[in-house]
Coordinates of C-alpha atoms in Angstrom, one line a residue:
M1 CA 110.5 153.7 180.0
S2 CA 112.8 156.6 180.8
R3 CA 111.5 160.1 180.6
E4 CA 113.2 163.4 180.1
P5 CA 113.4 165.4 183.3
V6 CA 110.6 167.9 183.6
E7 CA 111.9 171.5 184.1
P8 CA 110.2 173.6 186.9
A9 CA 107.5 176.0 185.7
A10 CA 108.9 178.7 187.9
P11 CA 112.6 179.9 188.1
L12 CA 114.7 178.0 190.6
P13 CA 115.9 180.0 193.6
P14 CA 119.7 180.3 194.4
D15 CA 119.7 177.6 197.0
R16 CA 118.4 175.1 194.5
F17 CA 121.1 176.0 192.0
E18 CA 123.7 175.7 194.8
E19 CA 122.5 172.1 195.4
I20 CA 123.0 171.3 191.7
L21 CA 126.4 173.0 191.6
R22 CA 127.7 171.2 194.6
R23 CA 126.4 167.9 193.3
K24 CA 128.1 168.3 189.9
A25 CA 131.3 170.1 190.8
P26 CA 133.2 166.8 191.6
D27 CA 132.5 165.6 188.0
F28 CA 134.4 168.6 186.7
A29 CA 137.3 168.1 189.2
I30 CA 136.9 171.5 190.6
D31 CA 136.1 172.7 194.2
P32 CA 134.8 176.4 194.4
G33 CA 134.8 178.0 197.8
P34 CA 131.6 178.8 199.7
A35 CA 131.6 182.4 198.4
E36 CA 132.0 181.3 194.9
F37 CA 129.2 178.7 195.1
T38 CA 126.8 181.3 196.5
A39 CA 127.7 183.9 193.8
L40 CA 127.4 181.3 191.0
S41 CA 124.0 180.2 192.4
V42 CA 122.7 183.8 192.4
F43 CA 124.0 184.3 188.8
L44 CA 122.2 181.2 187.6
A45 CA 119.0 182.0 189.4
E46 CA 119.0 185.4 187.8
L47 CA 119.6 183.9 184.4
D48 CA 116.8 181.3 184.9
R49 CA 114.5 184.2 185.7
W50 CA 115.6 186.5 182.9
R51 CA 115.6 183.8 180.2
R52 CA 111.9 183.2 180.7
K53 CA 111.3 186.6 179.4
T54 CA 114.1 186.9 176.8
N55 CA 115.9 184.2 174.9
L56 CA 119.3 184.2 176.6
T57 CA 120.0 180.4 176.5
G58 CA 117.7 178.5 174.4
A59 CA 116.2 175.3 175.7
L60 CA 118.8 174.4 178.4
S61 CA 117.8 172.5 181.4
T62 CA 118.7 173.9 184.9
D63 CA 121.3 171.1 185.2
E64 CA 122.8 172.2 181.9
L65 CA 123.1 175.8 183.1
A66 CA 125.0 174.7 186.1
E67 CA 127.3 172.5 183.9
H68 CA 128.0 175.5 181.7
A69 CA 129.1 177.5 184.7
L70 CA 131.4 174.7 186.1
E71 CA 132.7 174.1 182.6
A72 CA 133.7 177.8 182.3
L73 CA 135.7 177.4 185.6
V74 CA 137.7 174.4 184.2
G75 CA 139.4 177.0 181.8
S76 CA 140.8 178.9 184.8
E77 CA 143.9 176.8 184.8
L78 CA 144.9 178.3 181.5
I79 CA 144.8 181.9 182.7
A80 CA 147.7 183.4 184.7
N81 CA 147.1 185.6 187.8
G82 CA 146.1 189.3 187.4
E83 CA 145.5 189.1 183.6
R84 CA 143.2 191.6 181.7
V85 CA 140.7 189.3 179.9
I86 CA 138.0 190.1 177.3
D87 CA 135.1 187.7 177.0
I88 CA 133.9 188.0 173.4
G89 CA 130.1 187.5 172.9
S90 CA 129.4 187.0 176.6
G91 CA 125.7 186.5 175.8
A92 CA 124.2 184.8 179.0
G93 CA 127.6 185.2 180.7
F94 CA 129.5 182.0 179.7
P95 CA 132.4 181.8 180.3
G96 CA 133.1 185.3 181.5
L97 CA 130.9 185.6 184.6
P98 CA 131.9 182.3 186.2
L99 CA 135.5 183.2 185.5
A100 CA 135.2 186.6 187.1
I101 CA 133.3 185.0 190.1
G102 CA 136.0 182.4 190.5
R103 CA 139.1 184.5 189.9
A104 CA 139.0 187.8 191.8
D105 CA 142.5 188.6 190.5
L106 CA 141.3 188.9 186.9
F107 CA 140.1 192.1 185.2
M108 CA 137.2 190.8 183.0
T109 CA 135.5 192.8 180.1
L110 CA 132.2 191.2 179.1
L111 CA 131.7 192.1 175.5
E112 CA 128.3 191.7 174.2
P113 CA 126.7 193.7 171.2
R114 CA 123.1 192.7 171.8
G115 CA 121.2 195.1 174.0
K116 CA 119.0 192.7 176.0
R117 CA 122.0 190.4 176.8
A118 CA 124.2 193.3 177.7
A119 CA 121.5 194.6 180.1
F120 CA 121.4 191.1 181.7
L121 CA 125.2 191.2 182.2
R122 CA 125.0 194.6 183.8
H123 CA 122.2 193.4 186.1
V124 CA 124.2 190.5 187.3
V125 CA 127.4 192.4 187.8
R126 CA 125.5 194.9 189.9
T127 CA 123.6 192.3 191.8
L128 CA 126.8 190.4 192.8
G129 CA 128.8 193.6 193.4
L130 CA 131.5 192.3 191.1
K131 CA 134.4 194.8 191.1
N132 CA 136.5 192.8 188.5
A133 CA 133.9 192.6 185.7
S134 CA 132.8 195.3 183.4
P135 CA 130.2 194.8 180.8
L136 CA 130.7 196.6 177.4
E137 CA 127.8 196.8 174.8
A138 CA 129.9 196.7 171.6
R139 CA 131.2 194.5 168.9
I140 CA 134.9 193.3 168.9
E141 CA 135.7 195.7 166.0
E142 CA 134.6 198.6 168.2
V143 CA 136.8 198.0 171.2
G144 CA 139.3 200.6 169.9
G145 CA 142.8 200.9 171.3
Q146 CA 142.2 198.5 174.2
T147 CA 144.3 195.4 174.4
F148 CA 144.1 192.3 176.6
A149 CA 146.4 189.5 177.5
I150 CA 143.6 186.9 177.1
A151 CA 140.4 186.6 175.1
T152 CA 137.8 184.0 175.8
T153 CA 134.9 182.9 173.6
R154 CA 132.2 180.2 173.6
A155 CA 129.8 179.4 170.9
V156 CA 131.0 182.3 168.7
G157 CA 131.7 180.8 165.3
G158 CA 133.0 182.1 162.1
F159 CA 136.3 183.2 163.6
S160 CA 137.7 184.3 160.1
S161 CA 134.8 186.7 159.6
W162 CA 135.6 188.9 162.7
I163 CA 139.0 188.2 164.3
G164 CA 141.1 189.9 161.6
P165 CA 144.6 190.7 162.9
A166 CA 143.2 190.5 166.5
R167 CA 144.5 193.9 167.5
F168 CA 142.5 193.6 170.8
L169 CA 145.1 191.0 171.9
E170 CA 148.5 191.9 173.1
A171 CA 151.6 190.5 171.3
H172 CA 151.7 186.9 172.0
G173 CA 148.3 187.0 173.6
L174 CA 146.0 184.0 174.2
L175 CA 142.7 183.2 172.8
L176 CA 140.6 180.5 174.7
A177 CA 137.9 178.9 172.7
W178 CA 135.4 176.5 174.4
T179 CA 134.7 174.3 171.3
T180 CA 134.0 170.8 169.9
D181 CA 136.4 171.3 167.0
A182 CA 139.7 172.7 168.0
E183 CA 141.4 171.7 164.7
G184 CA 138.6 173.4 162.8
V185 CA 139.0 176.6 164.7
A186 CA 142.8 176.4 164.2
R187 CA 142.2 176.4 160.5
E188 CA 140.3 179.7 160.8
L189 CA 143.2 181.3 162.8
P190 CA 146.2 181.5 160.6
G191 CA 147.6 184.2 162.9
F192 CA 147.5 181.9 165.9
E193 CA 149.2 178.6 167.0
L194 CA 147.3 176.0 168.9
E195 CA 149.4 175.8 172.1
R196 CA 147.2 173.5 174.3
S197 CA 143.9 171.8 174.4
I198 CA 142.4 170.5 177.6
P199 CA 139.2 168.2 177.7
V200 CA 136.1 169.3 179.5
P201 CA 135.5 166.4 182.1
G202 CA 132.5 164.3 181.2
S203 CA 132.4 165.2 177.6
S204 CA 133.7 163.1 174.8
R205 CA 133.9 166.1 172.4
R206 CA 134.1 169.5 174.2
R207 CA 137.5 171.0 174.8
I208 CA 139.0 174.3 175.9
A209 CA 141.6 175.2 173.2
A210 CA 144.3 177.8 173.8
F211 CA 145.6 179.6 170.7
R212 CA 148.8 181.7 171.0
K213 CA 149.0 184.9 168.8
R214 CA 151.9 184.8 166.6
S215 CA 154.2 187.9 166.5

């Protein structure tokens, strides 16, 4: 009889997460460099440590945490060089932190309105010394006059309740959504056009959908 894998009672150290990431990376058809593997491993180790004191991720296994990080990197191919990106509802850091780690050319704002999650994001950015990532404790409605070329979001539903005219995006800006229902999201975004949708390797349902803002 098969059994569910038993999760470790103590947080995993970075070297154990690096083992998991290196084992799983080929399944996602990506090959981060040594520095990126190291930084991702430190991020996941800190997440594993923090989530035991505050609910950052729910009941995800350590393998699933690594998969979330690698899945975030899959979306990198949809982002041009040097773009200003805002990650809406960063929470535990997906997809924004892996993207910032894997793409030093990006300028990433990690938007998170909840205090404990925002504190975690600030901690990881300091720990890793990320110069291209800036946590912002606010809601999207409070971003003000800032505009971005790209917005990313994962597990933030109810688009029609918060996106409005998407003034945070430049004209013809791109919204990237990690989702299992690209068509359903499209129906909530009348001001956008579904431009492209790429599958997440290893998943029959998950996709990264790119929506272009209409003029």
